[in-house]
């Protein structure tokens, strides 16, 4: 089944019978008034709806009217059979009229990304960008039961008493399909040959994004970017340069680490690219204004729920050794304002003593304040300050060991620990921020039913794998701001290995008491992307 295909009538009937049936059908349909026919067409699944749009100019006009507004559709399946799981989610997302402009599928490690991509292309076609990633878990509504689920891959305990056993859960997927009239969408890869410096390739990546946006909209900067990094990549430099190069209006969200396959279009040609075989470090799904089509305004809104708290004093890096091969850093440090040189063992002992009142040992990170100069291409480097989180690996009598590179001697840093209380408090702020998104009833052209007519038509969630039910003690907490603010609005999400977002505020616009430092890559956080639509104004 391909979405834009049309079903052929059966050849078993006699020609005269078909002519008479066709004539009767046309006569009956011609007697339907326009509103009734539109109501019937709006109830069709996507495939017969696409066929109906080809019947006549009048029907095509009605179908265009039905799909005059943007739409997001998503579904989740935990069926252990890949073909069956893909069939379930495809049937669900195509159960209503939609013309896909892009598709994102997130799977567990039990599913092959290339096979998943091939099966989805058979249903959606090859003329749209499709990205398939391996995530740490999936979020969405079950395609069969309609139950909302947050699922992290891992062990599920089954049975009773001595017969209890652990079953590994890593098979399933969530599929998200979007129709965004007024925007153009394309997958742009970040290519980096092995053993080559990352910086020039990041510059080329940003250049490719700007060029695509300029061709699509006449503007260098896109509306938004959904970014997926490869499992072994370090996206800090990518995000720091994107943050420098893009205006605040350009939204960036995504998952730092996962493997992926995707369809990339070059002119009229479509190619499948695999992150493992194509020297591709990341792929960006770029959303740019369509210069040839304006049917209202689509906006991207972001919100961030923090999940870490500070502990202990500030430190200053004294000696730093980077290991690019292992993407790790060894360092010693001094407390701010003191001269005593501290090794990793001494530093961690002080921090752990401060955390003695915690029942469970939290995950530890350092947040490094980096004063750097950034540029893209031949531009003059400009000063910029950002914060980068690095996970604590350990410490001994010589060094403190942390994940990632890019730390320099003289950089200040502070320790952070995972904290469900901080996360719960920030979720309350996110809930209120999302609640304040403008309602459609403020538009003169809207004919809806008052307070229930929010103009948010869909969304995506990127949550840290460390969060979820095990972190909060109850299910679906990370999804609650969407579930409670936008009931019935389709959204989906994943559990990540690094949550990416810019601009870094509670919601678009500077929040009260916000840090002046930029931070685009977070830990123990949840990122919310809400998509809203404002119809074109109607002149009196």
Coordinates of C-alpha atoms in Angstrom, one line a residue:
X1 CA 0.0 0.0 0.0
X2 CA 1.4 3.4 -1.0
X3 CA -0.4 6.5 0.2
X4 CA -0.9 8.2 -3.2
X5 CA -2.0 5.0 -5.0
X6 CA -5.6 4.5 -6.1
X7 CA -7.5 1.3 -5.8
X8 CA -8.4 -0.3 -9.1
X9 CA -12.0 -1.5 -9.6
X10 CA -12.6 -5.2 -9.9
X11 CA -12.6 -6.6 -13.4
X12 CA -15.0 -9.4 -12.6
X13 CA -18.1 -7.3 -13.3
X14 CA -19.5 -6.9 -16.8
X15 CA -18.8 -3.6 -18.6
X16 CA -22.5 -2.6 -18.8
X17 CA -23.0 -3.2 -15.1
X18 CA -20.0 -1.0 -14.3
X19 CA -21.2 1.7 -16.5
X20 CA -24.7 1.6 -14.9
X21 CA -23.2 1.5 -11.4
X22 CA -20.9 4.4 -12.2
X23 CA -23.7 6.4 -13.7
X24 CA -26.0 5.7 -10.6
X25 CA -23.1 6.6 -8.3
X26 CA -22.4 9.9 -10.1
X27 CA -26.1 10.8 -10.1
X28 CA -26.4 10.1 -6.4
X29 CA -23.2 11.9 -5.5
X30 CA -24.2 14.9 -7.6
X31 CA -27.3 15.2 -5.5
X32 CA -25.3 15.6 -2.3
X33 CA -24.8 19.1 -1.1
X34 CA -21.3 20.4 -0.6
X35 CA -21.3 20.4 3.2
X36 CA -22.5 16.8 3.3
X37 CA -20.0 15.6 0.8
X38 CA -17.2 17.4 2.7
X39 CA -18.3 15.7 5.9
X40 CA -18.2 12.3 4.2
X41 CA -14.7 12.9 2.7
X42 CA -13.4 14.1 6.0
X43 CA -14.2 10.7 7.6
X44 CA -12.2 8.7 5.0
X45 CA -8.8 7.2 5.9
X46 CA -5.8 8.7 4.2
X47 CA -5.5 6.3 1.2
X48 CA -9.1 6.5 -0.1
X49 CA -9.0 10.2 0.7
X50 CA -6.1 10.6 -1.6
X51 CA -8.0 8.7 -4.3
X52 CA -11.1 10.8 -3.8
X53 CA -9.0 14.0 -4.4
X54 CA -8.4 12.7 -7.9
X55 CA -12.1 12.2 -8.8
X56 CA -12.8 15.7 -10.0
X57 CA -11.8 19.3 -9.5
X58 CA -14.7 19.8 -7.2
X59 CA -13.7 16.9 -5.0
X60 CA -10.1 18.0 -5.1
X61 CA -11.2 21.5 -3.9
X62 CA -13.1 19.9 -1.0
X63 CA -10.2 17.7 -0.1
X64 CA -7.9 20.7 -0.1
X65 CA -10.4 22.6 2.2
X66 CA -10.4 19.6 4.6
X67 CA -6.6 19.7 4.7
X68 CA -6.2 23.4 4.8
X69 CA -4.8 23.2 8.3
X70 CA -1.6 21.5 9.6
X71 CA -1.9 18.1 11.2
X72 CA 0.2 15.7 13.3
X73 CA -0.6 12.0 13.7
X74 CA 1.2 9.4 15.8
X75 CA 0.9 5.9 17.1
X76 CA 2.8 3.4 19.2
X77 CA 3.1 -0.4 19.0
X78 CA 4.9 -2.9 21.3
X79 CA 4.2 -5.8 18.9
X80 CA 7.4 -7.9 18.9
X81 CA 7.0 -8.6 15.2
X82 CA 8.4 -5.7 13.1
X83 CA 6.1 -6.1 10.1
X84 CA 3.1 -6.3 12.4
X85 CA 4.2 -3.3 14.5
X86 CA 4.8 -1.2 11.4
X87 CA 1.4 -2.2 10.0
X88 CA -0.3 -1.3 13.3
X89 CA 1.2 2.2 13.5
X90 CA 0.8 3.0 9.8
X91 CA -2.9 1.9 9.8
X92 CA -3.5 4.2 12.8
X93 CA -1.7 7.3 11.5
X94 CA -3.4 7.0 8.2
X95 CA -6.8 6.3 9.6
X96 CA -7.8 10.0 8.9
X97 CA -7.1 12.3 6.0
X98 CA -3.4 13.4 5.9
X99 CA -0.8 14.1 3.2
X100 CA 2.5 13.3 4.9
X101 CA 5.3 15.9 4.6
X102 CA 7.7 14.0 6.9
X103 CA 7.8 10.9 9.1
X104 CA 9.8 10.0 12.2
X105 CA 10.0 6.5 13.6
X106 CA 11.7 5.7 16.9
X107 CA 12.4 2.0 17.7
X108 CA 14.0 -0.2 20.2
X109 CA 17.3 -2.1 19.6
X110 CA 15.3 -5.2 18.8
X111 CA 14.2 -3.7 15.5
X112 CA 16.4 -3.1 12.5
X113 CA 16.3 0.5 11.4
X114 CA 16.9 -0.2 7.7
X115 CA 14.1 -2.8 7.6
X116 CA 11.8 -0.4 9.5
X117 CA 12.6 2.3 7.0
X118 CA 11.9 0.0 4.1
X119 CA 8.5 -1.0 5.5
X120 CA 7.4 2.5 6.2
X121 CA 8.5 3.7 2.7
X122 CA 6.3 1.1 1.2
X123 CA 3.3 2.8 2.9
X124 CA 4.2 6.4 2.8
X125 CA 6.2 6.5 -0.4
X126 CA 9.8 7.7 -1.1
X127 CA 9.1 11.4 -1.9
X128 CA 9.2 12.6 1.8
X129 CA 12.0 12.7 4.3
X130 CA 11.7 9.7 6.7
X131 CA 14.0 9.3 9.7
X132 CA 14.2 6.1 11.7
X133 CA 16.2 6.2 15.0
X134 CA 17.0 3.8 17.8
X135 CA 15.9 5.5 21.1
X136 CA 16.1 4.5 24.7
X137 CA 12.4 4.3 25.0
X138 CA 9.2 5.5 23.3
X139 CA 6.2 7.6 24.3
X140 CA 2.7 7.7 22.7
X141 CA -0.7 6.2 22.3
X142 CA -1.1 2.5 21.6
X143 CA -2.3 2.0 18.0
X144 CA -4.6 -0.8 19.1
X145 CA -5.8 0.1 22.7
X146 CA -5.5 3.9 22.5
X147 CA -3.8 3.7 26.0
X148 CA -1.1 6.3 26.6
X149 CA 2.3 4.8 27.4
X150 CA 5.8 5.8 28.4
X151 CA 8.0 2.8 27.7
X152 CA 11.7 2.5 28.6
X153 CA 13.6 -0.4 27.1
X154 CA 14.9 -2.8 29.7
X155 CA 13.7 -5.6 32.0
X156 CA 10.1 -6.3 32.6
X157 CA 9.4 -8.8 35.5
X158 CA 6.7 -11.3 34.9
X159 CA 5.2 -14.3 36.8
X160 CA 4.7 -14.8 40.5
X161 CA 6.8 -16.1 43.4
X162 CA 9.7 -18.4 42.5
X163 CA 8.5 -18.3 38.9
X164 CA 9.2 -14.6 38.5
X165 CA 11.5 -13.9 35.6
X166 CA 12.9 -11.0 33.7
X167 CA 12.1 -10.5 30.1
X168 CA 14.1 -8.0 28.0
X169 CA 11.8 -5.4 26.4
X170 CA 13.5 -3.8 23.4
X171 CA 11.0 -4.3 20.6
X172 CA 8.5 -1.6 19.6
X173 CA 8.2 1.7 17.8
X174 CA 6.4 5.0 17.7
X175 CA 5.6 6.6 14.3
X176 CA 4.9 10.3 13.9
X177 CA 3.7 11.7 10.6
X178 CA 3.3 15.4 9.9
X179 CA 1.4 17.5 7.4
X180 CA 2.5 21.2 7.5
X181 CA 1.1 23.3 4.7
X182 CA 3.2 26.5 4.5
X183 CA 6.4 24.8 5.5
X184 CA 8.9 22.7 3.5
X185 CA 10.7 19.8 5.2
X186 CA 14.0 18.1 4.4
X187 CA 16.6 15.8 6.1
X188 CA 20.0 17.4 6.1
X189 CA 23.0 15.2 7.1
X190 CA 26.1 16.1 9.0
X191 CA 28.8 14.2 7.3
X192 CA 32.2 13.7 8.9
X193 CA 34.9 11.5 7.4
X194 CA 36.7 9.3 10.0
X195 CA 39.7 10.7 11.8
X196 CA 38.9 14.2 10.6
X197 CA 38.4 17.4 12.7
X198 CA 34.8 18.0 13.6
X199 CA 34.8 21.8 13.3
X200 CA 34.9 22.3 9.5
X201 CA 32.3 19.7 8.9
X202 CA 30.0 21.4 11.4
X203 CA 30.4 24.6 9.4
X204 CA 29.5 22.7 6.2
X205 CA 26.4 21.3 8.0
X206 CA 25.2 24.8 9.1
X207 CA 25.9 26.0 5.5
X208 CA 23.7 23.2 4.1
X209 CA 20.9 24.1 6.5
X210 CA 21.0 27.8 5.5
X211 CA 21.2 27.0 1.8
X212 CA 18.1 24.7 2.0
X213 CA 16.2 27.3 4.0
X214 CA 17.2 30.1 1.5
X215 CA 16.0 28.0 -1.5
X216 CA 12.7 27.0 0.3
X217 CA 11.8 30.4 1.8
X218 CA 14.1 33.1 0.6
X219 CA 15.5 33.3 4.2
X220 CA 18.7 31.8 5.5
X221 CA 17.2 30.6 8.7
X222 CA 14.6 27.9 9.2
X223 CA 11.6 27.9 11.6
X224 CA 12.9 24.8 13.4
X225 CA 15.2 21.9 13.4
X226 CA 14.7 18.4 14.9
X227 CA 18.2 17.0 15.4
X228 CA 19.3 13.4 15.9
X229 CA 22.9 12.5 16.8
X230 CA 24.7 9.2 16.2
X231 CA 25.4 7.0 19.2
X232 CA 29.1 7.7 19.5
X233 CA 29.0 11.4 18.6
X234 CA 29.6 14.4 20.9
X235 CA 27.1 17.0 19.9
X236 CA 28.3 19.9 22.1
X237 CA 30.3 21.7 19.4
X238 CA 27.4 21.1 16.9
X239 CA 24.9 22.7 19.2
X240 CA 27.3 25.5 20.3
X241 CA 27.8 26.5 16.7
X242 CA 24.2 26.2 15.8
X243 CA 23.3 28.4 18.7
X244 CA 25.8 30.9 17.5
X245 CA 24.7 30.8 13.9
X246 CA 20.9 30.8 14.2
X247 CA 18.6 33.6 15.4
X248 CA 16.6 33.0 18.6
X249 CA 13.5 32.4 16.5
X250 CA 14.9 29.1 15.2
X251 CA 13.9 26.3 17.5
X252 CA 16.2 23.3 17.9
X253 CA 15.2 20.1 19.7
X254 CA 16.4 16.5 19.5
X255 CA 18.3 13.5 20.9
X256 CA 22.0 13.5 21.1
X257 CA 22.8 9.8 20.8
X258 CA 21.2 7.0 18.8
X259 CA 21.7 5.2 15.5
X260 CA 19.5 6.1 12.5
X261 CA 18.6 5.5 8.9
X262 CA 16.9 8.2 6.8
X263 CA 15.7 9.2 3.4
X264 CA 17.6 12.2 2.0
X265 CA 16.4 13.9 -1.1
X266 CA 18.8 15.5 -3.6
X267 CA 16.7 17.2 -6.4
X268 CA 14.3 14.6 -7.6
X269 CA 16.4 11.7 -6.3
X270 CA 15.9 10.0 -2.9
X271 CA 18.6 8.1 -1.1
X272 CA 18.7 6.0 2.0
X273 CA 21.6 6.9 4.3
X274 CA 22.7 4.8 7.3
X275 CA 24.6 6.5 10.2
X276 CA 26.8 3.4 10.7
X277 CA 27.9 3.2 7.1
X278 CA 27.8 6.7 5.7
X279 CA 30.1 8.7 8.0
X280 CA 27.1 10.6 9.1
X281 CA 27.4 12.1 12.6
X282 CA 23.9 13.6 12.8
X283 CA 20.8 14.3 10.7
X284 CA 18.6 17.4 11.0
X285 CA 15.0 17.5 10.0
X286 CA 14.8 21.1 8.8
X287 CA 11.5 23.1 8.7
X288 CA 11.6 26.2 6.5
X289 CA 8.9 28.6 5.3
X290 CA 7.5 27.8 1.9
X291 CA 7.9 30.9 -0.2
X292 CA 5.2 29.7 -2.6
X293 CA 2.5 28.9 -0.1
X294 CA 1.2 30.7 2.9
X295 CA -1.9 29.3 4.6
X296 CA -1.5 30.9 8.0
X297 CA 1.3 30.7 10.5
X298 CA 2.9 27.6 12.1
X299 CA 4.9 28.2 15.2
X300 CA 7.2 26.0 17.2
X301 CA 7.2 26.5 21.0
X302 CA 9.7 24.9 23.4
X303 CA 9.7 24.3 27.1
X304 CA 12.3 22.6 29.4
X305 CA 11.9 20.7 32.6
X306 CA 15.1 20.6 34.6
X307 CA 16.0 17.5 36.6
X308 CA 19.3 18.5 38.3
X309 CA 20.3 20.6 41.3
X310 CA 23.6 22.1 42.3
X311 CA 25.7 20.8 45.1
X312 CA 29.0 22.0 46.6
X313 CA 31.2 25.0 45.8
X314 CA 32.5 26.1 42.4
X315 CA 35.8 24.7 41.2
X316 CA 38.4 25.9 38.7
X317 CA 40.0 23.4 36.4
X318 CA 43.8 23.4 37.1
X319 CA 45.1 20.8 34.7
X320 CA 43.2 19.2 31.9
X321 CA 44.0 16.1 29.7
X322 CA 41.6 15.2 26.9
X323 CA 41.3 11.8 25.3
X324 CA 39.4 12.3 22.0
X325 CA 39.5 8.6 21.2
X326 CA 37.5 7.7 24.2
X327 CA 35.7 11.1 24.3
X328 CA 36.8 11.7 27.9
X329 CA 38.6 14.3 30.0
X330 CA 40.9 13.9 33.0
X331 CA 41.3 16.9 35.3
X332 CA 42.4 18.3 38.6
X333 CA 40.9 21.4 40.2
X334 CA 40.9 24.1 42.9
X335 CA 37.9 25.4 44.9
X336 CA 37.1 28.9 43.8
X337 CA 39.3 31.4 45.6
X338 CA 41.6 28.7 47.1
X339 CA 45.0 27.5 46.1
X340 CA 44.9 23.9 47.3
X341 CA 45.1 21.5 44.3
X342 CA 42.5 18.7 44.5
X343 CA 42.5 15.3 42.9
X344 CA 39.4 13.4 41.8
X345 CA 39.2 11.3 44.9
X346 CA 39.2 14.3 47.2
X347 CA 36.7 16.2 45.2
X348 CA 34.2 13.3 45.0
X349 CA 34.6 12.6 48.7
X350 CA 33.5 16.2 49.5
X351 CA 30.5 16.0 47.2
X352 CA 29.4 12.6 48.4
X353 CA 29.5 13.9 52.0
X354 CA 27.2 16.7 51.1
X355 CA 24.8 14.1 49.5
X356 CA 24.7 11.8 52.5
X357 CA 21.1 12.6 53.3
X358 CA 19.9 11.1 50.0
X359 CA 18.4 7.7 50.2
X360 CA 19.6 6.6 46.8
X361 CA 22.9 7.7 45.2
X362 CA 22.0 10.2 42.4
X363 CA 23.8 10.5 39.1
X364 CA 26.5 13.2 39.1
X365 CA 27.6 15.8 36.5
X366 CA 29.7 18.9 36.3
X367 CA 28.4 22.0 34.5
X368 CA 31.3 23.7 32.9
X369 CA 31.1 27.4 32.1
X370 CA 32.9 27.9 28.8
X371 CA 34.0 31.4 27.6
X372 CA 34.8 30.7 23.9
X373 CA 34.9 32.4 20.6
X374 CA 32.7 31.0 17.8
X375 CA 32.5 31.5 14.1
X376 CA 31.2 29.7 11.1
X377 CA 33.1 29.7 7.8
X378 CA 35.3 32.7 7.2
X379 CA 33.4 34.9 9.8
X380 CA 35.3 36.8 12.5
X381 CA 35.2 34.7 15.8
X382 CA 32.9 36.3 18.4
X383 CA 33.0 35.8 22.2
X384 CA 30.2 33.7 23.7
X385 CA 29.5 32.0 27.0
X386 CA 27.9 28.6 27.4
X387 CA 27.4 25.8 29.9
X388 CA 28.2 22.2 29.0
X389 CA 27.3 19.2 31.2
X390 CA 29.8 16.3 31.6
X391 CA 28.9 13.0 33.3
X392 CA 31.1 11.9 36.2
X393 CA 32.9 8.6 35.4
X394 CA 35.0 8.4 38.6
X395 CA 38.0 9.8 40.4
X396 CA 41.3 8.6 41.9
X397 CA 44.4 10.0 43.6
X398 CA 45.4 11.7 40.4
X399 CA 42.4 12.9 38.4
X400 CA 38.6 13.4 38.2
X401 CA 37.3 11.6 35.1
X402 CA 34.4 13.0 33.1
X403 CA 32.6 12.2 29.8
X404 CA 33.2 14.4 26.8
X405 CA 35.9 16.8 25.7
X406 CA 36.2 20.6 25.3
X407 CA 37.2 21.6 28.8
X408 CA 40.1 23.9 29.2
X409 CA 42.4 24.9 32.1
X410 CA 40.8 27.9 33.9
X411 CA 37.2 26.9 33.2
X412 CA 34.9 27.1 36.2
X413 CA 32.5 24.2 37.0
X414 CA 30.0 23.1 39.6
X415 CA 28.6 19.7 40.5
X416 CA 25.0 18.8 39.7
X417 CA 23.0 15.8 40.8
X418 CA 19.8 14.2 39.5
X419 CA 16.9 15.4 41.7
X420 CA 13.2 14.4 41.2
X421 CA 12.1 17.2 43.5
X422 CA 13.6 19.8 41.1
X423 CA 12.1 18.0 38.2
X424 CA 8.6 18.0 39.7
X425 CA 8.8 21.7 40.5
X426 CA 10.0 22.5 37.0
X427 CA 7.2 20.4 35.5
X428 CA 4.7 22.7 37.2
X429 CA 6.3 25.7 35.5
X430 CA 6.2 23.9 32.1
X431 CA 2.5 23.1 32.6
X432 CA 1.7 26.7 33.2
X433 CA 3.9 27.9 30.3
X434 CA 2.2 25.5 27.8
X435 CA -1.2 26.5 29.2
X436 CA -0.5 30.1 28.1
X437 CA -0.2 29.4 24.4
X438 CA -2.6 31.5 22.5
X439 CA -6.1 30.1 21.8
X440 CA -7.5 30.1 18.3
X441 CA -10.7 31.8 19.4
X442 CA -8.6 35.1 19.3
X443 CA -8.5 34.7 15.5
X444 CA -11.3 36.4 13.6
X445 CA -11.4 33.6 11.1
X446 CA -11.9 30.8 13.6
X447 CA -15.4 29.3 13.9
X448 CA -14.7 26.8 16.7
X449 CA -16.2 26.3 20.1
X450 CA -14.5 28.7 22.5
X451 CA -12.2 27.6 25.2
X452 CA -11.6 24.1 23.9
X453 CA -10.2 25.5 20.6
X454 CA -6.5 25.6 21.4
X455 CA -4.4 26.2 18.3
X456 CA -1.8 23.5 19.3
X457 CA -2.2 20.7 16.8
X458 CA 0.6 18.4 17.9
X459 CA 3.9 18.0 19.8
X460 CA 7.0 16.0 20.6
X461 CA 8.7 15.1 23.8
X462 CA 12.4 14.3 24.4
X463 CA 12.9 12.9 27.9
X464 CA 16.1 11.7 29.6
X465 CA 16.3 8.0 30.0
X466 CA 16.9 8.4 33.7
X467 CA 13.5 9.9 34.2
X468 CA 10.1 8.2 33.9
X469 CA 8.3 6.1 36.4
X470 CA 11.4 4.9 38.2
X471 CA 12.5 8.5 38.8
X472 CA 9.1 10.0 39.8
X473 CA 7.5 6.9 41.4
X474 CA 4.4 7.1 39.2
X475 CA 3.7 6.7 35.5
X476 CA 3.4 9.3 32.7
X477 CA 4.7 12.2 34.7
X478 CA 6.8 13.6 31.9
X479 CA 3.9 13.5 29.5
X480 CA 1.5 15.2 32.0
X481 CA 2.0 18.8 30.8
X482 CA 0.8 17.8 27.3
X483 CA -1.9 15.3 28.4
X484 CA -3.5 17.9 30.8
X485 CA -3.2 21.0 28.6
X486 CA -4.0 19.5 25.2
X487 CA -6.3 16.5 25.7
X488 CA -7.0 14.8 22.4
X489 CA -4.1 16.5 20.6
X490 CA -1.7 13.9 19.1
X491 CA 1.9 13.9 20.4
X492 CA 4.7 11.4 20.8
X493 CA 8.2 11.2 22.2
X494 CA 11.3 9.3 23.1
X495 CA 13.6 8.7 26.0
X496 CA 17.0 10.1 25.1
X497 CA 20.7 9.8 25.7
X498 CA 21.0 13.6 25.8
X499 CA 18.2 16.2 25.4
X500 CA 18.8 19.1 23.0
X501 CA 16.9 22.4 23.0
X502 CA 17.4 26.0 22.0
X503 CA 16.5 28.6 23.0
X504 CA 17.2 27.5 26.6
X505 CA 14.4 29.1 28.6
X506 CA 11.4 27.8 30.3
X507 CA 9.4 28.8 27.2
X508 CA 10.1 31.1 24.3
X509 CA 11.2 34.4 25.6
X510 CA 13.4 35.1 28.6
X511 CA 12.1 33.6 31.8
X512 CA 12.4 35.3 35.2
X513 CA 15.8 34.6 36.9
X514 CA 17.1 32.8 33.8
X515 CA 20.9 32.3 33.5
X516 CA 22.6 34.5 31.0
X517 CA 24.6 31.5 29.8
X518 CA 23.5 29.5 26.8
X519 CA 23.0 25.8 27.3
X520 CA 21.6 23.6 24.6
X521 CA 22.4 20.1 25.7
X522 CA 20.9 19.0 29.0
X523 CA 20.9 16.1 31.4
X524 CA 18.0 14.6 33.4
X525 CA 15.6 17.0 31.6
X526 CA 12.6 16.8 29.4
X527 CA 12.2 18.9 26.3
X528 CA 8.7 19.8 25.0
X529 CA 8.0 20.9 21.4
X530 CA 4.5 22.2 20.8
X531 CA 3.3 23.1 17.3
X532 CA 0.6 25.7 16.9
X533 CA -1.3 27.2 14.0
X534 CA -2.8 30.6 13.5
X535 CA -5.1 30.9 10.4
X536 CA -4.7 33.8 8.1
X537 CA -6.6 36.9 9.2
X538 CA -9.9 37.7 7.5
X539 CA -10.4 41.2 6.4
X540 CA -13.6 42.9 7.5

